[in-house]
Tab-separated table of C-alpha atoms in Angstrom:
chain	number	residue	atom	x	y	z
U	24	MET	CA	105.182	50.444	113.772
U	25	LYS	CA	104.397	52.298	116.999
U	26	ASP	CA	100.998	53.846	117.570
U	27	PHE	CA	100.629	57.456	116.454
U	28	PRO	CA	101.276	59.741	119.484
U	29	HIS	CA	98.050	60.574	121.319
U	30	SER	CA	98.868	64.291	121.547
U	31	LEU	CA	99.220	64.512	117.770
U	32	ALA	CA	96.061	62.510	117.166
U	33	GLN	CA	94.187	64.940	119.428
U	34	LYS	CA	95.352	67.903	117.383
U	35	LEU	CA	94.220	66.259	114.151
U	36	ALA	CA	90.860	65.429	115.712
U	37	ALA	CA	90.428	69.033	116.826
U	38	ARG	CA	91.048	70.238	113.295
U	39	GLN	CA	88.479	67.746	112.032
U	40	GLU	CA	85.900	68.993	114.555
U	41	GLN	CA	86.565	72.599	113.487
U	42	ASN	CA	85.995	71.641	109.842
U	43	ALA	CA	89.527	72.884	109.221
U	44	LEU	CA	91.493	69.713	108.438
U	45	ARG	CA	93.744	70.356	105.461
U	46	LYS	CA	94.013	67.783	102.675
U	47	LEU	CA	95.928	67.676	99.410
U	48	SER	CA	93.968	67.768	96.168
U	49	LEU	CA	95.071	67.193	92.600
U	50	ALA	CA	94.973	69.762	89.826
U	51	ASN	CA	91.623	70.161	88.110
U	52	GLN	CA	90.244	71.495	84.840
U	53	LEU	CA	88.033	74.162	86.399
U	54	ILE	CA	88.214	77.828	85.420
U	55	ASP	CA	91.191	79.126	87.394
U	56	PHE	CA	90.396	81.609	90.141
U	57	ALA	CA	92.708	79.900	92.646
U	58	SER	CA	96.300	79.795	91.430
U	59	ASN	CA	98.921	82.503	91.900
U	60	ASP	CA	99.954	82.190	88.237
U	61	TYR	CA	98.785	85.740	87.516
U	62	LEU	CA	100.338	86.074	84.036
U	63	GLY	CA	100.095	82.450	82.932
U	64	PHE	CA	103.894	82.052	82.919
U	65	ALA	CA	103.721	78.684	84.714
U	66	LYS	CA	101.812	77.240	81.741
U	67	SER	CA	103.744	79.091	79.035
U	68	GLU	CA	105.095	76.748	76.340
U	69	ALA	CA	107.250	79.622	75.029
U	70	ILE	CA	109.007	79.979	78.398
U	71	PHE	CA	109.379	76.192	78.673
U	72	THR	CA	110.972	75.955	75.216
U	73	ALA	CA	113.188	79.015	75.707
U	74	THR	CA	114.429	77.606	79.015
U	75	HIS	CA	115.522	74.376	77.344
U	76	HIS	CA	117.288	76.322	74.601
U	77	HIS	CA	118.987	78.502	77.237
U	78	LEU	CA	120.336	75.407	79.007
U	79	VAL	CA	121.642	73.858	75.791
U	80	THR	CA	123.253	77.129	74.677
U	81	ASN	CA	125.013	77.495	78.036
U	82	ASN	CA	126.056	73.819	78.139
U	83	SER	CA	124.147	73.288	81.387
U	84	MET	CA	122.779	69.831	80.675
U	85	ILE	CA	122.761	68.540	84.249
U	86	ASN	CA	119.792	67.756	86.458
U	87	GLY	CA	120.880	69.116	89.821
U	88	ALA	CA	123.047	71.728	91.483
U	89	THR	CA	125.152	68.932	93.108
U	90	GLY	CA	125.587	70.776	96.401
U	91	SER	CA	125.165	74.023	98.269
U	92	ARG	CA	126.214	77.203	96.513
U	93	LEU	CA	129.186	77.505	98.874
U	94	LEU	CA	130.469	74.070	97.837
U	95	SER	CA	129.750	72.811	94.315
U	96	GLY	CA	126.303	74.216	93.507
U	97	ASN	CA	127.106	77.757	92.334
U	98	HIS	CA	126.842	76.931	88.622
U	99	THR	CA	127.452	79.556	85.939
U	100	LEU	CA	123.786	80.455	85.457
U	101	TYR	CA	123.601	81.905	88.972
U	102	PRO	CA	125.770	85.047	88.585
U	103	THR	CA	124.356	85.998	85.186
U	104	THR	CA	120.768	85.586	86.394
U	105	GLU	CA	121.409	87.525	89.602
U	106	ALA	CA	123.026	90.335	87.602
U	107	PHE	CA	120.000	90.502	85.278
U	108	ILE	CA	117.576	90.585	88.229
U	109	ALA	CA	119.580	93.271	90.053
U	110	ASN	CA	119.528	95.441	86.929
U	111	PHE	CA	115.808	94.789	86.343
U	112	HIS	CA	114.966	95.854	89.890
U	113	GLN	CA	117.461	98.747	90.001
U	114	SER	CA	119.234	97.193	92.964
U	115	PRO	CA	122.981	97.092	93.715
U	116	SER	CA	122.796	93.350	94.363
U	117	ALA	CA	120.495	90.335	94.114
U	118	LEU	CA	120.914	87.011	95.916
U	119	LEU	CA	118.852	83.988	94.870
U	120	PHE	CA	117.266	81.670	97.447
U	121	ASN	CA	115.493	78.365	96.855
U	122	SER	CA	112.054	79.728	97.785
U	123	GLY	CA	110.295	82.712	99.299
U	124	TYR	CA	110.032	80.799	102.551
U	125	ASP	CA	113.794	80.185	102.576
U	126	ALA	CA	114.494	83.839	101.777
U	127	ASN	CA	112.307	85.179	104.585
U	128	VAL	CA	113.494	82.664	107.163
U	129	GLY	CA	117.118	83.232	106.152
U	130	PHE	CA	116.883	87.019	106.179
U	131	PHE	CA	114.971	87.523	109.413
U	132	SER	CA	116.832	84.868	111.385
U	133	ALA	CA	120.229	86.275	110.377
U	134	VAL	CA	120.060	90.032	109.855
U	135	PRO	CA	118.386	91.585	112.945
U	136	GLN	CA	120.774	91.202	115.866
U	137	LYS	CA	120.400	90.905	119.630
U	138	GLY	CA	119.369	94.307	120.938
U	139	ASP	CA	117.682	95.258	117.653
U	140	TYR	CA	113.929	95.654	117.209
U	141	ILE	CA	111.686	94.225	114.478
U	142	LEU	CA	108.340	95.978	114.020
U	143	PHE	CA	106.147	94.028	111.616
U	144	ASP	CA	102.622	94.347	110.272
U	145	GLU	CA	100.300	91.993	112.135
U	146	LEU	CA	99.213	90.341	108.849
U	147	CYS	CA	102.708	89.514	107.613
U	148	HIS	CA	103.177	86.072	106.064
U	149	ALA	CA	103.987	82.976	108.126
U	150	SER	CA	107.475	82.754	106.593
U	151	ILE	CA	108.310	86.224	107.928
U	152	ARG	CA	106.992	85.302	111.359
U	153	ASP	CA	108.952	82.037	111.387
U	154	GLY	CA	112.153	83.876	110.507
U	155	ILE	CA	111.474	86.422	113.241
U	156	GLN	CA	110.979	83.631	115.786
U	157	LEU	CA	114.502	82.402	114.992
U	158	SER	CA	115.977	85.889	115.428
U	159	ASN	CA	117.715	87.159	118.558
U	160	ALA	CA	116.101	90.572	118.094
U	161	LYS	CA	113.000	91.727	119.953
U	162	ALA	CA	109.906	91.723	117.754
U	163	TYR	CA	106.550	93.469	118.032
U	164	LYS	CA	103.636	93.676	115.625
U	165	PHE	CA	101.836	96.881	114.683
U	166	LYS	CA	98.191	97.083	113.640
U	167	HIS	CA	97.567	96.297	109.988
U	168	ASN	CA	98.623	99.223	107.774
U	169	ASP	CA	98.384	101.518	110.824
U	170	PHE	CA	101.428	103.777	110.758
U	171	GLU	CA	100.294	105.763	113.772
U	172	ASP	CA	100.599	102.548	115.749
U	173	LEU	CA	103.974	101.900	114.115
U	174	GLU	CA	105.200	105.376	115.082
U	175	ARG	CA	104.017	104.811	118.649
U	176	LEU	CA	106.132	101.675	118.887
U	177	ILE	CA	109.174	103.348	117.336
U	178	LEU	CA	109.013	106.194	119.841
U	179	LYS	CA	108.516	103.744	122.700
U	180	PHE	CA	111.625	101.712	121.917
U	181	GLN	CA	113.808	104.639	120.974
U	182	ALA	CA	112.915	106.273	124.282
U	183	SER	CA	113.846	103.131	126.215
U	184	GLU	CA	117.218	102.868	124.472
U	185	ASN	CA	119.891	105.226	123.221
U	186	GLN	CA	118.087	106.697	120.218
U	187	HIS	CA	121.243	106.916	118.116
U	188	SER	CA	122.255	103.301	118.721
U	189	THR	CA	118.807	101.669	118.386
U	190	THR	CA	118.457	99.608	115.207
U	191	ILE	CA	114.824	99.142	114.180
U	192	TYR	CA	113.672	97.075	111.205
U	193	VAL	CA	110.196	97.933	109.882
U	194	VAL	CA	108.629	95.061	107.953
U	195	THR	CA	105.588	94.922	105.685
U	196	GLU	CA	104.306	93.419	102.446
U	197	SER	CA	103.459	95.373	99.313
U	198	VAL	CA	100.459	93.085	98.682
U	199	PHE	CA	99.102	91.022	101.560
U	200	SER	CA	98.500	87.436	100.539
U	201	MET	CA	95.132	86.860	102.215
U	202	ASP	CA	93.539	90.334	101.935
U	203	GLY	CA	95.102	91.518	98.675
U	204	ASP	CA	95.390	95.065	100.015
U	205	CYS	CA	98.451	97.326	99.946
U	206	PRO	CA	100.002	99.647	102.534
U	207	ASN	CA	100.585	103.323	101.861
U	208	ILE	CA	104.221	102.874	100.855
U	209	GLU	CA	104.935	106.623	100.640
U	210	GLU	CA	103.702	107.179	104.205
U	211	LEU	CA	105.671	104.161	105.416
U	212	VAL	CA	108.859	105.596	103.905
U	213	THR	CA	108.191	108.971	105.545
U	214	VAL	CA	107.698	107.449	109.007
U	215	SER	CA	110.682	105.113	108.723
U	216	GLU	CA	113.088	107.783	107.499
U	217	LYS	CA	111.911	110.217	110.158
U	218	TYR	CA	113.201	107.790	112.789
U	219	ASN	CA	116.088	106.282	110.800
U	220	CYS	CA	114.568	102.794	110.598
U	221	TYR	CA	115.536	100.047	108.131
U	222	LEU	CA	112.689	99.227	105.752
U	223	VAL	CA	112.077	95.649	104.574
U	224	VAL	CA	109.264	94.648	102.200
U	225	ASP	CA	108.026	91.325	100.853
U	226	GLU	CA	106.902	91.805	97.238
U	227	ALA	CA	105.795	88.227	96.578
U	228	HIS	CA	102.353	89.163	95.217
U	229	ALA	CA	103.412	92.409	93.494
U	230	LEU	CA	105.899	90.995	90.960
U	231	GLY	CA	104.225	90.868	87.557
U	232	VAL	CA	101.232	92.848	88.840
U	233	PHE	CA	102.427	96.420	89.494
U	234	GLY	CA	104.627	98.459	87.188
U	235	GLU	CA	104.890	98.748	83.407
U	236	LYS	CA	107.040	95.604	83.339
U	237	GLY	CA	105.700	94.058	86.532
U	238	GLU	CA	108.620	95.303	88.633
U	239	GLY	CA	106.605	95.423	91.860
U	240	LEU	CA	104.817	98.120	93.821
U	241	VAL	CA	107.872	99.734	95.440
U	242	GLN	CA	109.671	100.175	92.134
U	243	PHE	CA	106.454	101.289	90.420
U	244	LEU	CA	106.353	104.142	92.957
U	245	GLY	CA	110.057	104.899	92.429
U	246	LEU	CA	110.864	104.295	96.109
U	247	GLN	CA	113.278	101.364	95.827
U	248	GLN	CA	116.254	103.381	97.099
U	249	HIS	CA	114.510	103.872	100.444
U	250	PHE	CA	114.383	100.150	101.275
U	251	PHE	CA	117.097	98.211	103.051
U	252	ALA	CA	115.806	94.980	101.504
U	253	ARG	CA	113.142	93.823	99.086
U	254	ILE	CA	112.256	90.130	99.122
U	255	VAL	CA	110.753	88.994	95.823
U	256	THR	CA	109.468	85.477	95.211
U	257	PHE	CA	108.857	83.777	91.887
U	258	GLY	CA	106.076	81.276	92.554
U	259	LYS	CA	103.354	83.824	91.783
U	260	GLY	CA	103.611	86.286	88.912
U	261	LEU	CA	106.818	84.783	87.530
U	262	GLY	CA	105.302	81.292	87.396
U	263	CYS	CA	108.376	79.397	88.594
U	264	HIS	CA	110.283	78.590	91.784
U	265	GLY	CA	112.763	80.489	93.939
U	266	ALA	CA	113.179	83.970	95.396
U	267	VAL	CA	115.639	86.834	95.584
U	268	VAL	CA	116.750	89.284	98.256
U	269	LEU	CA	117.455	92.703	96.746
U	270	GLY	CA	119.734	95.116	98.576
U	271	SER	CA	123.301	96.290	98.929
U	272	GLU	CA	126.349	94.201	98.091
U	273	GLU	CA	127.143	94.193	101.823
U	274	LEU	CA	123.721	92.680	102.552
U	275	SER	CA	124.275	89.908	99.996
U	276	SER	CA	127.690	89.166	101.491
U	277	PHE	CA	126.196	89.047	104.986
U	278	LEU	CA	123.478	86.608	103.893
U	279	VAL	CA	126.013	84.354	102.139
U	280	ASN	CA	127.901	84.175	105.430
U	281	PHE	CA	125.103	84.019	107.986
U	282	ALA	CA	121.736	83.008	106.451
U	283	ARG	CA	121.403	79.346	107.373
U	284	SER	CA	118.649	78.646	104.819
U	285	PHE	CA	121.119	79.764	102.142
U	286	ILE	CA	124.259	78.100	103.507
U	287	TYR	CA	122.952	74.670	104.472
U	288	THR	CA	120.885	73.635	101.474
U	289	THR	CA	121.490	72.341	97.974
U	290	GLY	CA	121.251	75.124	95.399
U	291	LEU	CA	118.585	75.440	92.749
U	292	SER	CA	119.116	73.244	89.700
U	293	PRO	CA	120.361	74.827	86.456
U	294	HIS	CA	116.883	74.272	85.005
U	295	SER	CA	115.264	76.225	87.854
U	296	VAL	CA	117.683	79.142	87.508
U	297	ALA	CA	117.336	79.157	83.723
U	298	THR	CA	113.542	79.288	84.088
U	299	ILE	CA	113.872	82.279	86.416
U	300	ASP	CA	116.144	84.017	83.905
U	301	ILE	CA	113.833	83.379	80.950
U	302	ALA	CA	110.713	84.370	82.922
U	303	TYR	CA	112.320	87.666	83.932
U	304	GLN	CA	113.208	88.321	80.307
U	305	ALA	CA	109.579	87.593	79.432
U	306	LEU	CA	108.466	90.403	81.757
U	307	ASN	CA	110.336	92.741	79.398
U	308	THR	CA	108.317	91.510	76.415
U	309	LYS	CA	104.936	90.598	77.909
U	310	ALA	CA	103.566	94.066	78.574
U	311	ALA	CA	100.302	92.972	76.943
U	312	ALA	CA	99.736	90.253	79.564
U	313	ILE	CA	100.485	92.691	82.394
U	314	GLY	CA	98.053	95.177	80.873
U	315	GLU	CA	95.390	92.500	80.501
U	316	LEU	CA	95.789	91.548	84.166
U	317	LYS	CA	95.264	95.178	85.207
U	318	GLU	CA	92.142	95.329	83.043
U	319	ARG	CA	90.777	92.168	84.658
U	320	ILE	CA	91.395	93.583	88.139
U	321	ASN	CA	89.529	96.790	87.233
U	322	PHE	CA	86.689	94.802	85.664
U	323	PHE	CA	86.377	92.528	88.721
U	324	ASN	CA	86.032	95.587	90.965
U	325	GLN	CA	83.358	97.046	88.671
U	326	GLU	CA	81.417	93.792	88.660
U	327	LYS	CA	81.532	93.583	92.449
U	328	ASN	CA	79.570	96.832	92.458
U	329	ARG	CA	77.150	95.676	89.743
U	330	PHE	CA	76.215	92.561	91.719
U	331	SER	CA	76.106	94.458	95.038
U	332	LEU	CA	78.959	92.344	96.415
U	333	LYS	CA	81.358	95.143	97.301
U	334	PRO	CA	80.561	95.098	101.073
U	335	LEU	CA	81.723	91.451	101.242
U	336	PHE	CA	85.151	92.127	99.785
U	337	VAL	CA	88.319	93.497	101.303
U	338	ARG	CA	89.304	96.632	99.371
U	339	SER	CA	91.975	95.600	96.864
U	340	LYS	CA	93.519	96.811	93.608
U	341	SER	CA	95.688	93.721	93.302
U	342	ALA	CA	95.128	90.311	91.727
U	343	ILE	CA	93.921	88.946	95.098
U	344	GLN	CA	90.260	89.602	95.905
U	345	SER	CA	88.851	88.215	99.154
U	346	ALA	CA	85.173	87.931	100.089
U	347	ILE	CA	84.676	87.557	103.845
U	348	ILE	CA	82.204	84.749	104.574
U	349	PRO	CA	82.478	83.794	108.275
U	350	GLY	CA	82.515	80.180	109.377
U	351	ASN	CA	84.589	77.295	108.056
U	352	ALA	CA	81.581	75.160	107.176
U	353	ASN	CA	79.771	78.078	105.522
U	354	VAL	CA	82.629	79.231	103.311
U	355	LYS	CA	83.557	75.645	102.360
U	356	HIS	CA	79.963	75.002	101.303
U	357	ILE	CA	79.810	78.082	99.068
U	358	ALA	CA	83.223	77.281	97.553
U	359	GLN	CA	82.054	73.741	96.769
U	360	GLN	CA	78.969	75.094	95.011
U	361	LEU	CA	81.087	77.437	92.882
U	362	GLN	CA	83.388	74.541	92.031
U	363	GLU	CA	80.398	72.456	90.974
U	364	LYS	CA	79.516	75.274	88.582
U	365	GLY	CA	82.990	75.036	87.051
U	366	PHE	CA	84.952	77.701	88.926
U	367	ASP	CA	88.074	76.876	90.927
U	368	VAL	CA	87.567	79.194	93.902
U	369	LYS	CA	89.187	78.145	97.157
U	370	PRO	CA	87.987	78.783	100.717
U	371	ILE	CA	90.500	80.134	103.221
U	372	LEU	CA	89.721	78.730	106.649
U	373	SER	CA	90.650	79.514	110.210
U	374	PRO	CA	93.260	79.117	111.640
U	375	THR	CA	94.967	80.319	108.427
U	376	VAL	CA	92.914	83.479	108.959
U	377	PRO	CA	91.341	84.513	112.292
U	378	ALA	CA	88.031	82.908	113.249
U	379	GLY	CA	85.224	85.014	111.814
U	380	GLN	CA	87.438	86.169	108.934
U	381	GLU	CA	87.084	83.045	106.780
U	382	ARG	CA	86.861	83.933	103.114
U	383	LEU	CA	86.672	83.038	99.469
U	384	ARG	CA	89.957	84.054	97.839
U	385	PHE	CA	89.698	84.924	94.165
U	386	CYS	CA	92.982	85.112	92.254
U	387	LEU	CA	92.758	86.958	88.957
U	388	HIS	CA	94.830	86.252	85.862
U	389	SER	CA	95.572	87.835	82.522
U	390	TYR	CA	93.900	84.807	80.898
U	391	ASN	CA	90.602	85.077	82.782
U	392	THR	CA	87.917	86.510	80.501
U	393	GLU	CA	85.432	89.193	81.429
U	394	ALA	CA	82.648	86.681	80.816
U	395	GLN	CA	84.188	84.286	83.365
U	396	ILE	CA	84.508	87.064	85.939
U	397	SER	CA	80.914	88.164	85.444
U	398	GLU	CA	79.626	84.596	85.661
U	399	VAL	CA	81.490	83.653	88.841
U	400	LEU	CA	80.370	86.809	90.630
U	401	TYR	CA	76.805	86.318	89.424
U	402	CYS	CA	76.874	82.760	90.796
U	403	LEU	CA	78.266	84.013	94.087
U	404	SER	CA	75.491	86.599	94.368
U	405	LEU	CA	72.888	83.831	94.031
U	406	LEU	CA	74.477	81.720	96.759
U	407	LEU	CA	74.463	84.357	99.492
């Protein structure tokens, strides 16, 4: 075997020197403040059993999709599941993708065209940025949740082009994955409609968290009709795999024809699609779990105040709570101490976040107890 390329070895060495080298770790038995399984659906025996029954009932006893959805992989569970999801989210159409990453890359690489503009929040997820990099449109970031800056950019590009022929896509997330904060969706709608922009939102961390049935923040606010597309992923609140793009029937047709991450990949297996279907049905019947999660979020915020930790944390009313502790070595050390005390709290290092913005990221769940929340924050207060 040839020697590992020197340029690659240098990059690994640099990560090691920065105390930022990523490594894979196995699952542990610590108290969970790390996973995105907000409602415990990933561990639900009821969902597991109901999924198996669903497959048997629908005579879908095969292990794989057998091909892309455009060839042999569009098995019968797909259209029924997409119809259920579209109805649940009050959307004309829903198109399933293999993952949130695939959905974002497929959408942003295919939909905005040459001559169009994409204006995206500077803290948007890597999958959105990767899709944008593959697009022929021009893309510019606006300051985080700063709609004055967004409006400045809109006016700039509309002035440089024919205002009536300029297509601008405005992109944000309803819950940002590293900060856990939310934009002012109502204000965003007002600005975008004032200038006839197309609104796109990633709701990955809002599904199962906001709304009476966990529909997401946009739908909770009753603003779904104002969005050109909503991208919802299932690896968080829904506890399974895959994603969906919600929008018009024309948008779904366009993605089927032009989104390369949809066209050129094997479809999800019947088991994966059945799990999505059953998990969505569980949202209709698990209002108690959604309510418990909201209570835990409120309690966590109260305890931050009690232990005088509020200044450390990014303001958040979501299941993601981030305490800024600068320095890779520093935040890793504190995370290790919390883990030694039995709490699975993960450090988020640069370059995942900007240098100086390293943090502990607490993920809250319906199954976390108030005693666990109090204890982990008490331990954190002693370590600072």
